[in-house]
PDB file of C-alpha atoms in Angstrom:
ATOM      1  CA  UNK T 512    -109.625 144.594  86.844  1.00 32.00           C
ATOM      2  CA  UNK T 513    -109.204 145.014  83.162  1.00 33.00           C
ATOM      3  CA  UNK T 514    -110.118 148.302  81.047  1.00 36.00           C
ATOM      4  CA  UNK T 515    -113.164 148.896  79.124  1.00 37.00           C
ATOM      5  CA  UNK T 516    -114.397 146.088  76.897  1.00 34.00           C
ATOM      6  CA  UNK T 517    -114.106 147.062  72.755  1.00 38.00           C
ATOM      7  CA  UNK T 518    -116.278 144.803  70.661  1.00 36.00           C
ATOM      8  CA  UNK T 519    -114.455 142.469  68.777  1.00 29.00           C
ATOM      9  CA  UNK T 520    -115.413 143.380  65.673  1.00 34.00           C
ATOM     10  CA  UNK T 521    -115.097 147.016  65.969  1.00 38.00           C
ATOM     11  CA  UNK T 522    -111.549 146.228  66.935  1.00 39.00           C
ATOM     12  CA  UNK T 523    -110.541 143.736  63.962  1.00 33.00           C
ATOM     13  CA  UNK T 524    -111.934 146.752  61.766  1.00 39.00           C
ATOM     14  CA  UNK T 525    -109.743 149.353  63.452  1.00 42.00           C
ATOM     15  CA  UNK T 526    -106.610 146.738  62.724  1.00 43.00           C
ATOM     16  CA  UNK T 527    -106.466 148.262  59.213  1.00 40.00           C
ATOM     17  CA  UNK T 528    -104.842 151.930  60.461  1.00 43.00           C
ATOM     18  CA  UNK T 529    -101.662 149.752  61.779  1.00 44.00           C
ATOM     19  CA  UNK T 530    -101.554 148.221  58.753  1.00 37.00           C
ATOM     20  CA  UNK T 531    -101.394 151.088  56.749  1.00 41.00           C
ATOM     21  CA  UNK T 532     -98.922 152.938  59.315  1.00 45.00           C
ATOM     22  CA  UNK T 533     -95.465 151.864  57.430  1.00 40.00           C
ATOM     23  CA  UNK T 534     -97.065 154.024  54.300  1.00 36.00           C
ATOM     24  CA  UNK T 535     -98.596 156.411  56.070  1.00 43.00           C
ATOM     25  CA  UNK T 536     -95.436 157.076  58.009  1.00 47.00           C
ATOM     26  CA  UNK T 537     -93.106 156.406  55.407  1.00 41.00           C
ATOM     27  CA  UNK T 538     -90.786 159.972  55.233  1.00 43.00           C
ATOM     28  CA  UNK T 539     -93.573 161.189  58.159  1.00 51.00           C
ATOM     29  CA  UNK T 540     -92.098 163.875  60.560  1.00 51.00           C
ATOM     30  CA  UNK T 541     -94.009 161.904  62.828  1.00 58.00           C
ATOM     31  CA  UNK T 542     -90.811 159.927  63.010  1.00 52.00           C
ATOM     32  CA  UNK T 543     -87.845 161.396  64.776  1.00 49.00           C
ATOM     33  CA  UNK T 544     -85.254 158.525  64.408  1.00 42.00           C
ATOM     34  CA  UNK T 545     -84.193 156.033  62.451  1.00 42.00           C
ATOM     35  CA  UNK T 546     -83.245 153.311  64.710  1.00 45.00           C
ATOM     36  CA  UNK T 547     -84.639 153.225  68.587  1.00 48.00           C
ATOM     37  CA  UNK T 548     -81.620 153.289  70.863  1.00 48.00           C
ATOM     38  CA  UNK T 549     -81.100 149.884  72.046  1.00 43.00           C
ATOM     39  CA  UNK T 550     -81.544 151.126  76.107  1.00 52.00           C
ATOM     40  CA  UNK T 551     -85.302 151.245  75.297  1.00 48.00           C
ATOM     41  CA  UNK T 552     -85.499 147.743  74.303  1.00 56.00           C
ATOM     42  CA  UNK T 553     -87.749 146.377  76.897  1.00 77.00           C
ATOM     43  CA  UNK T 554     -89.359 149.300  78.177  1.00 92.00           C
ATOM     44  CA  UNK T 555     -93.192 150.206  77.989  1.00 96.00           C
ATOM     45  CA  UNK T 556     -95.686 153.092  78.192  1.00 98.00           C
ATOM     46  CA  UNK T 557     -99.110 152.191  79.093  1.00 98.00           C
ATOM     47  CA  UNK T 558    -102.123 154.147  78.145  1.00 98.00           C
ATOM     48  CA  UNK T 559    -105.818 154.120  78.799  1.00 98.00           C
ATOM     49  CA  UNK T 560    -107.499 156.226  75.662  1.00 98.00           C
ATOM     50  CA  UNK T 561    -110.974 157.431  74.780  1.00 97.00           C
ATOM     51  CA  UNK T 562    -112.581 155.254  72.093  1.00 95.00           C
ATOM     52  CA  UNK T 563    -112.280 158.160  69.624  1.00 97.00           C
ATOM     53  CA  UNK T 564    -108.745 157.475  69.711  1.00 97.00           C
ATOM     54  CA  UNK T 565    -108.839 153.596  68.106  1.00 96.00           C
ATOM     55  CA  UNK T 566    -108.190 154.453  64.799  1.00 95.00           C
ATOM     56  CA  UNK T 567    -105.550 157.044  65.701  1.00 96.00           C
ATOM     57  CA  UNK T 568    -103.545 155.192  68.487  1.00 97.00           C
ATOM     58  CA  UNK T 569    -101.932 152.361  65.881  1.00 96.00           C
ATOM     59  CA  UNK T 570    -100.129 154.561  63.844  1.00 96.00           C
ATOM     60  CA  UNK T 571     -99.033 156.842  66.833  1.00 97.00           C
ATOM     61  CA  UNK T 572     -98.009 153.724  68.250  1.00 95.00           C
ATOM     62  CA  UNK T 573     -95.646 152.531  65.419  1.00 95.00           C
ATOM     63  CA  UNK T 574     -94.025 155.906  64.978  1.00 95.00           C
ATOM     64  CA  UNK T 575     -93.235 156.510  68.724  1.00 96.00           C
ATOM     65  CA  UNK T 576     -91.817 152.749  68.784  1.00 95.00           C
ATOM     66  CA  UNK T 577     -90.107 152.875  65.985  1.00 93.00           C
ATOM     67  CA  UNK T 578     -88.575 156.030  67.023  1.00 92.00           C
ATOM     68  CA  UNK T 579     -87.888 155.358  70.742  1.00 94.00           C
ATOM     69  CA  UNK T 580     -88.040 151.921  71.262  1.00 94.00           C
ATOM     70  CA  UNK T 581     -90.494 152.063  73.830  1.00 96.00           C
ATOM     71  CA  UNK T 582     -93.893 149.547  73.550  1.00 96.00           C
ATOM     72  CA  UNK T 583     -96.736 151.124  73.972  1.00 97.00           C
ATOM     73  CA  UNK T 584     -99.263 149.119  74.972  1.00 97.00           C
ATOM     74  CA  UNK T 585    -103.453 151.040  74.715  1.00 97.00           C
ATOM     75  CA  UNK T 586    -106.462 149.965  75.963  1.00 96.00           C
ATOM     76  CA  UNK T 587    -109.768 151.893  75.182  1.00 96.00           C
ATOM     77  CA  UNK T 588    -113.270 152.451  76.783  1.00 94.00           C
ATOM     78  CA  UNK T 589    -115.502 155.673  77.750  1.00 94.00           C
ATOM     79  CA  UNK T 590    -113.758 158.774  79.155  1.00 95.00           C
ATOM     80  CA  UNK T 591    -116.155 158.246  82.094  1.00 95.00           C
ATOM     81  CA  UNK T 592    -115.228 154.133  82.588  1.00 95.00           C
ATOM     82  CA  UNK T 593    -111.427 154.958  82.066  1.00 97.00           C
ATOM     83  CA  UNK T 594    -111.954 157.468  84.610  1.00 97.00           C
ATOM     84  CA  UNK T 595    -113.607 155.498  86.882  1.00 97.00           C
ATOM     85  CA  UNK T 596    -111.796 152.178  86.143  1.00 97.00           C
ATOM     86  CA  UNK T 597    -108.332 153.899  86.878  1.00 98.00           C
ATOM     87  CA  UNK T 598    -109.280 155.898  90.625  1.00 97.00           C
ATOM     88  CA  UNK T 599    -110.349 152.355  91.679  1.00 97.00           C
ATOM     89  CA  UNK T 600    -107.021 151.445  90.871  1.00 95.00           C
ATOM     90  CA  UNK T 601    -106.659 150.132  87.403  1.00 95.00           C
ATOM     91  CA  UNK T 602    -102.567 150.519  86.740  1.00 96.00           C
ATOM     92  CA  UNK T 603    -102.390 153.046  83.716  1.00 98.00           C
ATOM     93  CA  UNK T 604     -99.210 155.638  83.205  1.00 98.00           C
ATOM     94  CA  UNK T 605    -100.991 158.000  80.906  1.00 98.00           C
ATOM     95  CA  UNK T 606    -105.184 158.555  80.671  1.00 98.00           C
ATOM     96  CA  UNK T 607    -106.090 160.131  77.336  1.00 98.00           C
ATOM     97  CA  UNK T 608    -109.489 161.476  77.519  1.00 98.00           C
ATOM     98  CA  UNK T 609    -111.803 163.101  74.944  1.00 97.00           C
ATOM     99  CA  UNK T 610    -112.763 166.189  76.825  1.00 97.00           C
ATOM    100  CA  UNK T 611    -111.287 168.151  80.245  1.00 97.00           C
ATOM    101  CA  UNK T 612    -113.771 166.831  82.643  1.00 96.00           C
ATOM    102  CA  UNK T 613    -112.634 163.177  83.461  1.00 97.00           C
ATOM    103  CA  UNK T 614    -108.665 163.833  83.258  1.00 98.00           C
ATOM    104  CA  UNK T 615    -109.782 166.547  85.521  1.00 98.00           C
ATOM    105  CA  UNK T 616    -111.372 163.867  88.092  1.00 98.00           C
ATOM    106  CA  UNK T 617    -108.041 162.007  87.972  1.00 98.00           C
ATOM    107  CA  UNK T 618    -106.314 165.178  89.022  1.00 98.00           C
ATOM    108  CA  UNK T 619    -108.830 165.985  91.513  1.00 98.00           C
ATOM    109  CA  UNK T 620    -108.410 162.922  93.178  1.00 98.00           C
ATOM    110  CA  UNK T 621    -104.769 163.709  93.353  1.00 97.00           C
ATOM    111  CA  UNK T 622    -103.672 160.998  91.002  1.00 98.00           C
ATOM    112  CA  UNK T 623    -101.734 162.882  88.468  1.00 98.00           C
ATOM    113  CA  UNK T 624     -98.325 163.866  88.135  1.00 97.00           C
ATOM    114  CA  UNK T 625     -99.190 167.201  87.120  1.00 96.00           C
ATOM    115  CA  UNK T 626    -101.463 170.654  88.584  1.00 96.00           C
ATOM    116  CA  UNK T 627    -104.021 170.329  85.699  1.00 97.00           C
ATOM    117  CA  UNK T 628    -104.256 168.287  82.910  1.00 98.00           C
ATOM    118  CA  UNK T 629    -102.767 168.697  79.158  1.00 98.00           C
ATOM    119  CA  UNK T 630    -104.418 169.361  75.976  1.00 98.00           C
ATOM    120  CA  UNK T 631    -103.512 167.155  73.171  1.00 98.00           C
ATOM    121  CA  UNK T 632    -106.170 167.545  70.589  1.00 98.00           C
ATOM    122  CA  UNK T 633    -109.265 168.666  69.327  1.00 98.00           C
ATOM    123  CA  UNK T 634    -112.537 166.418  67.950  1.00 98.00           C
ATOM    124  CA  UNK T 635    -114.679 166.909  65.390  1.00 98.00           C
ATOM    125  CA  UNK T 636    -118.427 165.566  65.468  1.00 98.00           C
ATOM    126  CA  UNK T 637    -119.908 163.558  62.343  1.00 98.00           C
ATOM    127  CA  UNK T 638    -123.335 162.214  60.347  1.00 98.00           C
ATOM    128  CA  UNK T 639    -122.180 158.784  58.920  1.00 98.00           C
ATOM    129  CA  UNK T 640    -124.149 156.667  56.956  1.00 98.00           C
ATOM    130  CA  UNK T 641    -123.033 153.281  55.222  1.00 98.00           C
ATOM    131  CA  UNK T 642    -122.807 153.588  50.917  1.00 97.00           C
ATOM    132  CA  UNK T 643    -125.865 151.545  50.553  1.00 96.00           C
ATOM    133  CA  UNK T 644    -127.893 153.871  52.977  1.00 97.00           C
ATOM    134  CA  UNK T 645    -131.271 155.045  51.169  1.00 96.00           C
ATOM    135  CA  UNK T 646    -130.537 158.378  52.027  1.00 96.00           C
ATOM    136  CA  UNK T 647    -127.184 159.147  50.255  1.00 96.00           C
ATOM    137  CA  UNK T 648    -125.842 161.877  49.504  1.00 96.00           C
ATOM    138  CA  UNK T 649    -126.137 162.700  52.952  1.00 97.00           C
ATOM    139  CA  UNK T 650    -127.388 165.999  54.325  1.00 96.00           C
ATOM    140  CA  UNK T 651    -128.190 167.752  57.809  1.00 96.00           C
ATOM    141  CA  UNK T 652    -132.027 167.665  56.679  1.00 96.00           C
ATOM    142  CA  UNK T 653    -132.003 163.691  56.765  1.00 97.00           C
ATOM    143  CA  UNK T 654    -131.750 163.654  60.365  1.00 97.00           C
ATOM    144  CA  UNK T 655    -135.824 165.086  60.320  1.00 96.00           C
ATOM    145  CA  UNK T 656    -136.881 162.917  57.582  1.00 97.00           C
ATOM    146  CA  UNK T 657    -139.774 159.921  58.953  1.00 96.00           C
ATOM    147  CA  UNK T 658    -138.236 157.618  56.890  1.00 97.00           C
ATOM    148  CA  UNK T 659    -135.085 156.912  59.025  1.00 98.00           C
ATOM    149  CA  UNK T 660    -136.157 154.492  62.271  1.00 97.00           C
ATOM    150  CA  UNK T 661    -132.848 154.601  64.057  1.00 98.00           C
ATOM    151  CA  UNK T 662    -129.804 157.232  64.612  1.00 98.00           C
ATOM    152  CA  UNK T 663    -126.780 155.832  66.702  1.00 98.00           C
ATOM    153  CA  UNK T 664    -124.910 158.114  69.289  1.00 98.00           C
ATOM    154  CA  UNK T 665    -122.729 157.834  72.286  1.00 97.00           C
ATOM    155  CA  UNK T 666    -124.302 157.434  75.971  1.00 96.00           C
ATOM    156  CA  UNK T 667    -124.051 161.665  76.790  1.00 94.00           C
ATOM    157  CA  UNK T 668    -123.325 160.269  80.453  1.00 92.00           C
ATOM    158  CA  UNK T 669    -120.353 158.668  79.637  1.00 89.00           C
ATOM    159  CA  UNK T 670    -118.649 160.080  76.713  1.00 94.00           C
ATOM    160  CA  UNK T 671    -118.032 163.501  75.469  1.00 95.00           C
ATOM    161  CA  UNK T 672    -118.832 162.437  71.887  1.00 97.00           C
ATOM    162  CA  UNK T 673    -122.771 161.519  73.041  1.00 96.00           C
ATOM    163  CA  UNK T 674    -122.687 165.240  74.821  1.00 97.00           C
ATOM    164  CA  UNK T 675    -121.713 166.970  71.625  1.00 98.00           C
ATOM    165  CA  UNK T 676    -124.365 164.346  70.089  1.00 98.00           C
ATOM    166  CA  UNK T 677    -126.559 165.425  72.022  1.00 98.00           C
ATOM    167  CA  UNK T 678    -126.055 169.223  72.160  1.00 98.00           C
ATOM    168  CA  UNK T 679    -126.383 169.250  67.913  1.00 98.00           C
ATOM    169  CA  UNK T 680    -129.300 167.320  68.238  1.00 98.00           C
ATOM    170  CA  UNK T 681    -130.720 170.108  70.896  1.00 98.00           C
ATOM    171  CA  UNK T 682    -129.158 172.909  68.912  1.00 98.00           C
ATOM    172  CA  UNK T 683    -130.913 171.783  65.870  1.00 97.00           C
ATOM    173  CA  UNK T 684    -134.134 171.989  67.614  1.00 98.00           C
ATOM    174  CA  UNK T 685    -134.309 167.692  66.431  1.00 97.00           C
ATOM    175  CA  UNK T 686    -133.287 166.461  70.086  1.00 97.00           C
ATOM    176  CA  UNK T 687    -137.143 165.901  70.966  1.00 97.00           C
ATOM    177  CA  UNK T 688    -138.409 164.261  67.891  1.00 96.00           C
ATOM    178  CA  UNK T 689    -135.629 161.472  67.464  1.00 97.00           C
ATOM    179  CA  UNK T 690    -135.196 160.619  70.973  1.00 97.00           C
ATOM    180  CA  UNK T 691    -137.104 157.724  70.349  1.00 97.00           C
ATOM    181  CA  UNK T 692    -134.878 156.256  67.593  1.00 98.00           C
ATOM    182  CA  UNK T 693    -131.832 157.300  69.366  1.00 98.00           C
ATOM    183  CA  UNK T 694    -129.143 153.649  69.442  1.00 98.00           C
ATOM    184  CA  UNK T 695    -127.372 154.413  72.329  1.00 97.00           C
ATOM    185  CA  UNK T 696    -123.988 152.919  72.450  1.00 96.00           C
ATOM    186  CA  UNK T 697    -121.348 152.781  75.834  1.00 93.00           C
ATOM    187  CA  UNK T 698    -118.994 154.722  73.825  1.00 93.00           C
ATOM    188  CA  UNK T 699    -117.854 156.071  70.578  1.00 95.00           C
ATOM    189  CA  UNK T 700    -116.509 153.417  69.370  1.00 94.00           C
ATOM    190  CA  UNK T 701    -119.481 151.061  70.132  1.00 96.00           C
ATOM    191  CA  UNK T 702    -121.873 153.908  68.392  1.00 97.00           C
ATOM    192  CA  UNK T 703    -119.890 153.199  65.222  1.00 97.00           C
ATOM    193  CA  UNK T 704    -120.081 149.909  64.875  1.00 96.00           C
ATOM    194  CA  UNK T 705    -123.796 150.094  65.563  1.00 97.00           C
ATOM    195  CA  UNK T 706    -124.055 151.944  62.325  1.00 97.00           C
ATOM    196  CA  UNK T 707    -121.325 150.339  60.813  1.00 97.00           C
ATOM    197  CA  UNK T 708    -123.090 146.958  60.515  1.00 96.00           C
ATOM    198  CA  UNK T 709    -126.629 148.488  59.923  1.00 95.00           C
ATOM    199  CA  UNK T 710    -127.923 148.449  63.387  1.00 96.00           C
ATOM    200  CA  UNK T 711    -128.543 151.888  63.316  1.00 98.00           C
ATOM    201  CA  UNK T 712    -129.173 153.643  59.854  1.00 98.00           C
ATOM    202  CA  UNK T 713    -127.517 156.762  60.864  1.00 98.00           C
ATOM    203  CA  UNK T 714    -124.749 157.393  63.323  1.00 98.00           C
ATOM    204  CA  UNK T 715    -123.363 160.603  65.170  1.00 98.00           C
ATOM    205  CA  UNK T 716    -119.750 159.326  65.178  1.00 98.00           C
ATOM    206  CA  UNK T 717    -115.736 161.054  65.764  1.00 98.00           C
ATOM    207  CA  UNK T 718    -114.269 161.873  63.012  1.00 98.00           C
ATOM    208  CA  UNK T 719    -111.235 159.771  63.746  1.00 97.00           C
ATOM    209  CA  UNK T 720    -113.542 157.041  62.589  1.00 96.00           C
ATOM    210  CA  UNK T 721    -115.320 158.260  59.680  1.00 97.00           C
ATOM    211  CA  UNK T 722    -111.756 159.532  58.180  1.00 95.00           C
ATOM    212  CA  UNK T 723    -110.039 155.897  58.699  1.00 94.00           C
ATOM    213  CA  UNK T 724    -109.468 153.916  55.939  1.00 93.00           C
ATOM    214  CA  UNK T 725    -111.924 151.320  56.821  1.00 94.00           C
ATOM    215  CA  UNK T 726    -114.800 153.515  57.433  1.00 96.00           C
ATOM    216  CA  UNK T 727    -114.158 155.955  54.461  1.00 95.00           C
ATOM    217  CA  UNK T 728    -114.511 152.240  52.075  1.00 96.00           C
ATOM    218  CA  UNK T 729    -117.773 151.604  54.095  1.00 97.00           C
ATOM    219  CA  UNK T 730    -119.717 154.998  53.758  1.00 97.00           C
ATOM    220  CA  UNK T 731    -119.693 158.422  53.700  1.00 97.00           C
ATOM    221  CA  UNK T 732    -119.977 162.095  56.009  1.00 98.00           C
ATOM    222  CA  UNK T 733    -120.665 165.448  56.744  1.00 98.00           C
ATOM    223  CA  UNK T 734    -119.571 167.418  59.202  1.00 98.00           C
ATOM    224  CA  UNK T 735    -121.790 168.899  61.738  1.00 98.00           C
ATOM    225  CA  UNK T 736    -121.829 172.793  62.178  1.00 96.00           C
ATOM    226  CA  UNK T 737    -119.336 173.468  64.705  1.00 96.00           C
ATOM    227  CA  UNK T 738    -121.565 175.983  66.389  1.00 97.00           C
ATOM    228  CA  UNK T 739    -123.851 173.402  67.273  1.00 98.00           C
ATOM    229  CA  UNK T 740    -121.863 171.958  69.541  1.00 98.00           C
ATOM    230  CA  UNK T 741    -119.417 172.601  72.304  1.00 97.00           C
ATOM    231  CA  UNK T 742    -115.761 172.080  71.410  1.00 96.00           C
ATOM    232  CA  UNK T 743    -114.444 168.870  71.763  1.00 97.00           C
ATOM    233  CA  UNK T 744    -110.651 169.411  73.032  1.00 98.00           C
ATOM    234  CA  UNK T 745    -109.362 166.330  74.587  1.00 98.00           C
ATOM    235  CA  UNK T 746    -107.292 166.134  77.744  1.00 98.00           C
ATOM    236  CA  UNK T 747    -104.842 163.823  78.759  1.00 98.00           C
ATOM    237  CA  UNK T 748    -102.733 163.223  82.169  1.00 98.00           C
ATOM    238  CA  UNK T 749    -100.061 161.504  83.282  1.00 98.00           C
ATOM    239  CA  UNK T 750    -100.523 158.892  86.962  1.00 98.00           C
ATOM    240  CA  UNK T 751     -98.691 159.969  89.858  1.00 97.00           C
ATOM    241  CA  UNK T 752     -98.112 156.251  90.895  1.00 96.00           C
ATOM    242  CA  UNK T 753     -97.035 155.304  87.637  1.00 97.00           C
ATOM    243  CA  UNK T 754     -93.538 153.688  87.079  1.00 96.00           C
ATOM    244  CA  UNK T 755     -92.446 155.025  84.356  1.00 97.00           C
ATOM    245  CA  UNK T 756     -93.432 158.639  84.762  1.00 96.00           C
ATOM    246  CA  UNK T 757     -90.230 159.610  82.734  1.00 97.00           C
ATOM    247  CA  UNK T 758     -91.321 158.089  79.729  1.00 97.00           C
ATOM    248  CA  UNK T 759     -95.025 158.708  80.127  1.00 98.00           C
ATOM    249  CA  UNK T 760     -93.747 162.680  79.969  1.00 98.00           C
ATOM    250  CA  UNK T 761     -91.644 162.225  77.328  1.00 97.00           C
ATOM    251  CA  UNK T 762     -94.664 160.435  75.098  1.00 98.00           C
ATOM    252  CA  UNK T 763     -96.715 163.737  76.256  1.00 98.00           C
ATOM    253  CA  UNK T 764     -93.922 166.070  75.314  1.00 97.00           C
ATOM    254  CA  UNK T 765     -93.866 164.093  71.802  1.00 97.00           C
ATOM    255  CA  UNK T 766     -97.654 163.950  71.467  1.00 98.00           C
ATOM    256  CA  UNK T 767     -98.170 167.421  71.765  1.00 97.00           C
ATOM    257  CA  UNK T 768     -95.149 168.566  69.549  1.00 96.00           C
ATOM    258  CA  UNK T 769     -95.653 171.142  66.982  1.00 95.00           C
ATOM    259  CA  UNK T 770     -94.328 168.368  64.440  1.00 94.00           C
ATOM    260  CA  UNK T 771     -96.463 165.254  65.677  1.00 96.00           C
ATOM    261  CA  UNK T 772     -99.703 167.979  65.945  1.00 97.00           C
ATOM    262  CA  UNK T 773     -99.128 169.463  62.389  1.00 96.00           C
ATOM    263  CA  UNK T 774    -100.074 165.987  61.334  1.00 95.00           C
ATOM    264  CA  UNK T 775    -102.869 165.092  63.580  1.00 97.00           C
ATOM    265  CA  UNK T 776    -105.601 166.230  60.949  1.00 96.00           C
ATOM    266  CA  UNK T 777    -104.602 163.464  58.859  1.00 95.00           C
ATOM    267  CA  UNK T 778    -105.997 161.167  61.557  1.00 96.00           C
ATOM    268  CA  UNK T 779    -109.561 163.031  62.049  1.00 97.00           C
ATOM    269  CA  UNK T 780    -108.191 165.391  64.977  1.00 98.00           C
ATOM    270  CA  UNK T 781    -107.523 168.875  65.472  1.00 97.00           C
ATOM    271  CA  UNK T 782    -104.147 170.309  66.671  1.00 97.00           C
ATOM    272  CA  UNK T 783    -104.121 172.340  69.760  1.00 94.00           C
ATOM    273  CA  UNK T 784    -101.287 174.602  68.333  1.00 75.00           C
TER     274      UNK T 784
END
């Protein structure tokens, strides 16, 4: 069994974050050492994350190797399909979701190592719209306008980035009238690269994406009233079953650090502290 499938071109696009990580990190307090001790050499952290967390996960990943040692190895997909994927057995030691409810099933199925699961961060909804979109500079109002023929948001069944998509829309009394051009993509990631390469004119996408690099070149955002929305605080947990439950705590313990969390915004996510 194998974890959700990422587009391939979504995920050369989100290459460009680990690129950038040695600059980005360069004097960070995201790093905590200066050499990994040499007992970590060959092991490895596996985690299944919530497609908001693609651009986000590469330069985690090269600050807690570089300061551990440990590989961390991420695969991606819906919080629902990780979910799912992982209590019919998929072999994961940490699940990273983008809300409460589907760590939740992995502790209700008595799969985690822990009583409840653990809040690591907070998302932020987004309007995105490539530069050569007609209706730049964007605004809330565009949303309503006849002209645009397709909007691109998450599947609301699936991820907790098409809920909040959904609940805006609703809140914004706009649900009904652009159901019909609603692009529906599997997961956040997918819904990005929808508008990304002009499949959809307008997209309802994370804010880890519209803040990367690559996406800031290709277009622009807003951010949607918070109030129109329910919060977006992502839960993670660590698997019962996994073998390295040690180090899987210890990436937790690091991930939700006042230091590593004080630096989160720069990535598109809220701290929890």
């Amino acid at each position: 069994m194998t974890l959700s499938w990422v587009p391939l071109g979504y995920r050369i696009s989100m290459r460009l974050p680990k690129l950038f990580a040695v600059l980005i990190l360069a004097g960070s307090p995201f790093l905590h050492a200066q050499d990994a001790p040499k007992s970590a050499e060959h092991r490895r952290i596996r985690i299944a994350a919530a497609s908001d967390l693609m651009p986000v996960m590469p330069v985690l990943e090269t600050a807690y190797e570089h300061a551990t040692g440990i590989d961390v190895v991420v695969s991606y997909g819906s919080s629902a399909t990780l979910a799912t994927q992982i209590i019919n057995g998929e072999q994961v030691d940490i699940f990273l979701g983008a809300d409460f409810t589907y760590p939740e099933r992995i502790v209700a199925a008595g799969m985690a190592d822990s009583k409840s699961p653990v809040e690591y961060a907070k998302g932020t909804l987004v309007l995105w719209a490539r530069k050569d979109s007609p209706y730049l500079p964007l605004h809330l109002e565009v949303l309503s306008d006849p002209r645009v023929k397709s909007i691109a948001i998450a599947n609301e069944l699936h991820a907790p980035y098409g809920r909040a998509a959904a609940s805006a829309l609703k809140y914004m009394k706009l649900y009904d009238k652009v159901a019909p051009k609603l692009v529906i993509g599997e997961n956040i990631s997918q819904t990005a690269q929808f508008v990304e390469s002009g499949n959809a004119e307008l997209g309802l996408i994370s804010l880890t994406a519209a803040a990367s690099e690559h996406f800031k070149q290709l277009g622009s955002y807003i951010l949607l009233p918070p109030v129109s929305y329910p919060p977006i605080v992502q839960y993670g947990v660590v698997l019962k079953d996994s073998p390295n439950r040690s180090d899987a705590h210890a990436f937790m313990d690091w991930l939700t650090s006042g230091t590593v969390q004080a630096n989160l915004p720069k990535l598109g996510l809220g701290a929890i502290k």
